[in-house]
Amino acid sequence: MAKVLLIEDEWQLGQIVKDSLETRGFEMLYAEDGKEGLRLYQQERPDVVVLDIMMPNMDGFTVTAEIRKQDKFTPIIFLTAKSQTADVVKGFELGGNDYLKKPFSMDELIVRIKALLKRFSDHPAVKEMEEGSVVIGQYVFNYAKQTLSRNNATEFLSHREAEILRRLYDNKNEVMERKAVLMDLWGDDNFFNARSMDVFITKLRRYLKDDTRVQIVNIRGVGYKLIF
């Protein structure tokens, strides 16, 4: 039985989601504000977190950032009335894994929860990279710590940046298919999500720019290739 932490300040919506998930076999934890939600997370260590962005005491972005300081793998889904690109990209950069715009259907929420739980339950590549760092040209990439280091200078990556760089490394000198990554990390390969991915690729190129032998090449219509 998966344990779900729901953090939602709209009490009526929170009760509906809580009751619906309980009838589907999930163990539910519920908090009405971000501060209480973070306390419950630290106390109970749920399998997945579902949270609103706009909340009293502590917003969803702050809660996510605090969780990611100590836990890089528990899936996080945002429930949000916000639809601006900057807000959604910010959520992904902080470590969110998916989002649903209000109003949403319970069936869609349940499908996304199950998909994330399956994805993160047993990932061989994650386990391998947790054991140590890998070398990318002049850089040392530590996936577990989400760091990229060169000459004693360290760049701290966002959760989404680390996820994409790991996939590029796993496919080094070969094409990493764009659609596969979008479906895996975003759950949808629509235009909006593709633009978000482009933002992260641009940032990774900037982090790696000091070693000219390391390149992230755009393979038009297919995806990207990490060359070094």
mmCIF file of C-alpha atoms in Angstrom:
data_model
loop_
_atom_site.group_PDB
_atom_site.id
_atom_site.type_symbol
_atom_site.label_atom_id
_atom_site.label_comp_id
_atom_site.label_asym_id
_atom_site.label_seq_id
_atom_site.Cartn_x
_atom_site.Cartn_y
_atom_site.Cartn_z
ATOM 1 C CA MET A 1 0.000 0.000 0.000
ATOM 2 C CA ALA A 2 1.583 3.280 -1.142
ATOM 3 C CA LYS A 3 1.599 6.171 1.326
ATOM 4 C CA VAL A 4 0.551 9.502 -0.194
ATOM 5 C CA LEU A 5 1.055 12.894 1.471
ATOM 6 C CA LEU A 6 -1.513 15.424 0.254
ATOM 7 C CA ILE A 7 -0.869 19.099 1.086
ATOM 8 C CA GLU A 8 -3.839 21.246 0.042
ATOM 9 C CA ASP A 9 -5.245 24.338 1.766
ATOM 10 C CA GLU A 10 -8.699 24.063 0.157
ATOM 11 C CA TRP A 11 -10.240 21.812 2.786
ATOM 12 C CA GLN A 12 -13.166 20.600 0.677
ATOM 13 C CA LEU A 13 -10.942 19.654 -2.270
ATOM 14 C CA GLY A 14 -8.470 18.058 0.123
ATOM 15 C CA GLN A 15 -11.151 15.832 1.643
ATOM 16 C CA ILE A 16 -12.425 14.783 -1.776
ATOM 17 C CA VAL A 17 -8.938 13.813 -2.952
ATOM 18 C CA LYS A 18 -8.134 12.116 0.344
ATOM 19 C CA ASP A 19 -11.327 10.057 0.387
ATOM 20 C CA SER A 20 -11.032 9.132 -3.291
ATOM 21 C CA LEU A 21 -7.455 7.887 -2.941
ATOM 22 C CA GLU A 22 -8.284 5.950 0.222
ATOM 23 C CA THR A 23 -11.049 4.099 -1.620
ATOM 24 C CA ARG A 24 -8.423 3.119 -4.245
ATOM 25 C CA GLY A 25 -6.190 1.546 -1.608
ATOM 26 C CA PHE A 26 -3.741 4.353 -0.852
ATOM 27 C CA GLU A 27 -2.701 5.207 2.705
ATOM 28 C CA MET A 28 -3.331 8.944 3.077
ATOM 29 C CA LEU A 29 -1.658 11.718 5.066
ATOM 30 C CA TYR A 30 -3.240 15.167 4.838
ATOM 31 C CA ALA A 31 -2.078 18.685 5.731
ATOM 32 C CA GLU A 32 -3.812 22.023 5.100
ATOM 33 C CA ASP A 33 -0.690 24.191 4.876
ATOM 34 C CA GLY A 34 2.900 23.881 3.717
ATOM 35 C CA LYS A 35 4.543 24.040 7.121
ATOM 36 C CA GLU A 36 2.422 21.201 8.515
ATOM 37 C CA GLY A 37 2.918 19.268 5.278
ATOM 38 C CA LEU A 38 6.698 19.475 5.584
ATOM 39 C CA ARG A 39 6.468 18.297 9.201
ATOM 40 C CA LEU A 40 4.365 15.309 8.143
ATOM 41 C CA TYR A 41 6.809 14.502 5.339
ATOM 42 C CA GLN A 42 9.764 14.479 7.744
ATOM 43 C CA GLN A 43 7.850 12.372 10.259
ATOM 44 C CA GLU A 44 6.158 9.855 7.958
ATOM 45 C CA ARG A 45 8.367 9.648 4.839
ATOM 46 C CA PRO A 46 5.589 9.070 2.287
ATOM 47 C CA ASP A 47 6.045 7.296 -1.050
ATOM 48 C CA VAL A 48 4.713 10.259 -3.049
ATOM 49 C CA VAL A 49 3.849 13.903 -2.313
ATOM 50 C CA VAL A 50 0.898 15.720 -3.924
ATOM 51 C CA LEU A 51 0.794 19.424 -3.093
ATOM 52 C CA ASP A 52 -0.710 22.752 -4.036
ATOM 53 C CA ILE A 53 1.545 25.689 -4.931
ATOM 54 C CA MET A 54 -0.303 28.592 -3.305
ATOM 55 C CA MET A 55 -0.674 27.776 0.409
ATOM 56 C CA PRO A 56 -0.468 29.619 3.744
ATOM 57 C CA ASN A 57 2.611 29.509 6.022
ATOM 58 C CA MET A 58 4.791 27.884 3.345
ATOM 59 C CA ASP A 59 4.083 27.634 -0.393
ATOM 60 C CA GLY A 60 4.508 24.497 -2.470
ATOM 61 C CA PHE A 61 7.750 25.684 -4.074
ATOM 62 C CA THR A 62 9.365 26.142 -0.662
ATOM 63 C CA VAL A 63 8.109 22.770 0.573
ATOM 64 C CA THR A 64 9.556 21.093 -2.515
ATOM 65 C CA ALA A 65 12.923 22.812 -2.108
ATOM 66 C CA GLU A 66 13.103 21.696 1.529
ATOM 67 C CA ILE A 67 12.219 18.110 0.636
ATOM 68 C CA ARG A 68 14.852 17.976 -2.115
ATOM 69 C CA LYS A 69 17.581 19.056 0.314
ATOM 70 C CA GLN A 70 17.281 15.646 1.956
ATOM 71 C CA ASP A 71 15.434 13.457 -0.535
ATOM 72 C CA LYS A 72 16.053 13.438 -4.282
ATOM 73 C CA PHE A 73 13.829 10.546 -5.269
ATOM 74 C CA THR A 74 10.360 10.735 -3.645
ATOM 75 C CA PRO A 75 8.003 11.745 -6.499
ATOM 76 C CA ILE A 76 6.322 15.153 -6.173
ATOM 77 C CA ILE A 77 3.188 16.211 -8.071
ATOM 78 C CA PHE A 78 1.980 19.825 -8.084
ATOM 79 C CA LEU A 79 -1.717 20.678 -8.046
ATOM 80 C CA THR A 80 -1.952 24.200 -9.386
ATOM 81 C CA ALA A 81 -4.261 26.838 -10.760
ATOM 82 C CA LYS A 82 -1.188 28.478 -12.276
ATOM 83 C CA SER A 83 -0.492 27.763 -15.927
ATOM 84 C CA GLN A 84 2.265 30.235 -16.778
ATOM 85 C CA THR A 85 5.421 28.664 -18.203
ATOM 86 C CA ALA A 86 7.671 30.290 -15.601
ATOM 87 C CA ASP A 87 5.697 28.807 -12.697
ATOM 88 C CA VAL A 88 5.714 25.282 -14.078
ATOM 89 C CA VAL A 89 9.400 25.431 -15.053
ATOM 90 C CA LYS A 90 10.228 26.708 -11.554
ATOM 91 C CA GLY A 91 8.406 23.739 -10.055
ATOM 92 C CA PHE A 92 10.388 21.292 -12.199
ATOM 93 C CA GLU A 93 13.673 23.053 -11.440
ATOM 94 C CA LEU A 94 13.050 22.730 -7.717
ATOM 95 C CA GLY A 95 12.541 18.984 -8.083
ATOM 96 C CA GLY A 96 8.890 18.445 -8.968
ATOM 97 C CA ASN A 97 8.149 15.470 -11.208
ATOM 98 C CA ASP A 98 4.693 16.251 -12.577
ATOM 99 C CA TYR A 99 1.822 18.710 -12.316
ATOM 100 C CA LEU A 100 -1.937 18.845 -12.770
ATOM 101 C CA LYS A 101 -3.880 22.026 -13.457
ATOM 102 C CA LYS A 102 -7.057 22.564 -11.469
ATOM 103 C CA PRO A 103 -9.725 21.428 -12.025
ATOM 104 C CA PHE A 104 -8.529 17.864 -12.625
ATOM 105 C CA SER A 105 -10.084 14.408 -12.684
ATOM 106 C CA MET A 106 -9.354 11.929 -9.905
ATOM 107 C CA ASP A 107 -8.684 9.209 -12.464
ATOM 108 C CA GLU A 108 -5.922 11.295 -14.047
ATOM 109 C CA LEU A 109 -4.342 12.015 -10.670
ATOM 110 C CA ILE A 110 -4.361 8.320 -9.772
ATOM 111 C CA VAL A 111 -2.827 7.323 -13.117
ATOM 112 C CA ARG A 112 -0.018 9.854 -12.642
ATOM 113 C CA ILE A 113 0.651 8.757 -9.073
ATOM 114 C CA LYS A 114 0.897 5.120 -10.131
ATOM 115 C CA ALA A 115 3.153 5.982 -13.082
ATOM 116 C CA LEU A 116 5.576 7.899 -10.855
ATOM 117 C CA LEU A 117 5.604 5.181 -8.208
ATOM 118 C CA LYS A 118 6.425 2.582 -10.855
ATOM 119 C CA ARG A 119 9.141 4.743 -12.405
ATOM 120 C CA PHE A 120 10.958 5.393 -9.142
ATOM 121 C CA SER A 121 10.455 2.021 -7.465
ATOM 122 C CA ASP A 122 13.407 0.191 -9.059
ATOM 123 C CA HIS A 123 15.595 2.208 -11.411
ATOM 124 C CA PRO A 124 18.900 0.365 -12.134
ATOM 125 C CA ALA A 125 20.620 3.464 -13.526
ATOM 126 C CA VAL A 126 19.782 5.440 -10.405
ATOM 127 C CA LYS A 127 21.202 2.681 -8.178
ATOM 128 C CA GLU A 128 24.396 2.488 -10.234
ATOM 129 C CA MET A 129 25.052 6.225 -10.129
ATOM 130 C CA GLU A 130 24.260 6.432 -6.425
ATOM 131 C CA GLU A 131 27.390 4.367 -5.789
ATOM 132 C CA GLY A 132 29.722 7.141 -6.966
ATOM 133 C CA SER A 133 30.569 9.852 -9.469
ATOM 134 C CA VAL A 134 31.139 9.661 -13.210
ATOM 135 C CA VAL A 135 33.555 11.668 -15.355
ATOM 136 C CA ILE A 136 32.320 13.823 -18.236
ATOM 137 C CA GLY A 137 35.383 15.347 -19.885
ATOM 138 C CA GLN A 138 36.947 17.645 -17.283
ATOM 139 C CA TYR A 139 33.826 17.439 -15.100
ATOM 140 C CA VAL A 140 32.807 15.064 -12.328
ATOM 141 C CA PHE A 141 29.063 14.441 -12.146
ATOM 142 C CA ASN A 142 27.554 13.081 -8.941
ATOM 143 C CA TYR A 143 23.936 12.186 -9.575
ATOM 144 C CA ALA A 144 23.048 11.396 -5.956
ATOM 145 C CA LYS A 145 24.381 14.759 -4.739
ATOM 146 C CA GLN A 146 23.225 16.575 -7.906
ATOM 147 C CA THR A 147 26.606 18.228 -8.397
ATOM 148 C CA LEU A 148 28.817 18.949 -11.397
ATOM 149 C CA SER A 149 32.427 19.785 -10.459
ATOM 150 C CA ARG A 150 35.510 21.045 -12.307
ATOM 151 C CA ASN A 151 38.801 22.373 -10.895
ATOM 152 C CA ASN A 152 37.436 22.556 -7.344
ATOM 153 C CA ALA A 153 34.402 24.577 -8.515
ATOM 154 C CA THR A 154 31.038 22.913 -8.006
ATOM 155 C CA GLU A 155 27.714 23.611 -9.687
ATOM 156 C CA PHE A 156 24.651 22.423 -7.768
ATOM 157 C CA LEU A 157 22.121 21.130 -10.266
ATOM 158 C CA SER A 158 18.372 21.208 -9.941
ATOM 159 C CA HIS A 159 16.581 17.870 -9.730
ATOM 160 C CA ARG A 160 15.409 18.086 -13.337
ATOM 161 C CA GLU A 161 18.855 19.106 -14.623
ATOM 162 C CA ALA A 162 20.428 16.101 -12.890
ATOM 163 C CA GLU A 163 17.791 13.751 -14.316
ATOM 164 C CA ILE A 164 18.417 14.936 -17.886
ATOM 165 C CA LEU A 165 22.207 14.880 -17.533
ATOM 166 C CA ARG A 166 22.043 11.330 -16.173
ATOM 167 C CA ARG A 167 20.080 10.223 -19.220
ATOM 168 C CA LEU A 168 22.519 11.999 -21.540
ATOM 169 C CA TYR A 169 25.411 10.240 -19.806
ATOM 170 C CA ASP A 170 23.683 6.852 -19.995
ATOM 171 C CA ASN A 171 23.457 7.386 -23.779
ATOM 172 C CA LYS A 172 26.841 9.133 -24.212
ATOM 173 C CA ASN A 173 27.953 9.391 -27.839
ATOM 174 C CA GLU A 174 24.571 8.029 -28.871
ATOM 175 C CA VAL A 175 21.239 9.761 -29.432
ATOM 176 C CA MET A 176 19.027 10.343 -26.406
ATOM 177 C CA GLU A 177 15.519 10.376 -27.842
ATOM 178 C CA ARG A 178 13.656 13.558 -26.975
ATOM 179 C CA LYS A 179 10.217 11.941 -26.867
ATOM 180 C CA ALA A 180 11.339 9.184 -24.516
ATOM 181 C CA VAL A 181 12.711 11.706 -22.007
ATOM 182 C CA LEU A 182 9.601 13.870 -22.208
ATOM 183 C CA MET A 183 7.351 10.889 -21.557
ATOM 184 C CA ASP A 184 9.578 9.648 -18.735
ATOM 185 C CA LEU A 185 10.089 12.946 -16.882
ATOM 186 C CA TRP A 186 7.080 15.031 -17.904
ATOM 187 C CA GLY A 187 4.534 12.331 -18.743
ATOM 188 C CA ASP A 188 3.631 14.050 -22.027
ATOM 189 C CA ASP A 189 5.583 15.128 -25.133
ATOM 190 C CA ASN A 190 3.413 18.152 -25.943
ATOM 191 C CA PHE A 191 4.825 21.465 -27.200
ATOM 192 C CA PHE A 192 4.740 23.127 -23.786
ATOM 193 C CA ASN A 193 6.766 20.358 -22.123
ATOM 194 C CA ALA A 194 9.188 20.256 -25.061
ATOM 195 C CA ARG A 195 9.899 23.971 -24.579
ATOM 196 C CA SER A 196 10.538 23.344 -20.881
ATOM 197 C CA MET A 197 13.034 20.631 -21.756
ATOM 198 C CA ASP A 198 14.836 23.027 -24.109
ATOM 199 C CA VAL A 199 15.369 25.379 -21.146
ATOM 200 C CA PHE A 200 17.112 22.636 -19.162
ATOM 201 C CA ILE A 201 19.283 21.577 -22.133
ATOM 202 C CA THR A 202 20.408 25.208 -22.555
ATOM 203 C CA LYS A 203 21.383 25.379 -18.878
ATOM 204 C CA LEU A 204 23.344 22.132 -19.058
ATOM 205 C CA ARG A 205 25.248 23.411 -22.091
ATOM 206 C CA ARG A 206 26.166 26.516 -20.115
ATOM 207 C CA TYR A 207 27.420 24.443 -17.182
ATOM 208 C CA LEU A 208 29.609 22.355 -19.507
ATOM 209 C CA LYS A 209 30.902 25.182 -21.724
ATOM 210 C CA ASP A 210 34.400 25.410 -20.170
ATOM 211 C CA ASP A 211 35.423 22.073 -21.680
ATOM 212 C CA THR A 212 35.121 22.503 -25.439
ATOM 213 C CA ARG A 213 35.399 18.749 -25.984
ATOM 214 C CA VAL A 214 32.089 18.230 -24.189
ATOM 215 C CA GLN A 215 29.067 19.029 -26.313
ATOM 216 C CA ILE A 216 25.332 18.423 -26.223
ATOM 217 C CA VAL A 217 24.427 18.179 -29.888
ATOM 218 C CA ASN A 218 20.901 18.669 -31.181
ATOM 219 C CA ILE A 219 19.885 15.829 -33.515
ATOM 220 C CA ARG A 220 17.080 17.526 -35.403
ATOM 221 C CA GLY A 221 13.714 15.819 -35.067
ATOM 222 C CA VAL A 222 15.103 13.034 -32.865
ATOM 223 C CA GLY A 223 16.795 14.252 -29.713
ATOM 224 C CA TYR A 224 20.206 15.076 -28.250
ATOM 225 C CA LYS A 225 23.658 13.508 -28.075
ATOM 226 C CA LEU A 226 26.261 14.041 -25.340
ATOM 227 C CA ILE A 227 29.721 13.922 -26.917
ATOM 228 C CA PHE A 228 33.038 13.883 -25.046
#
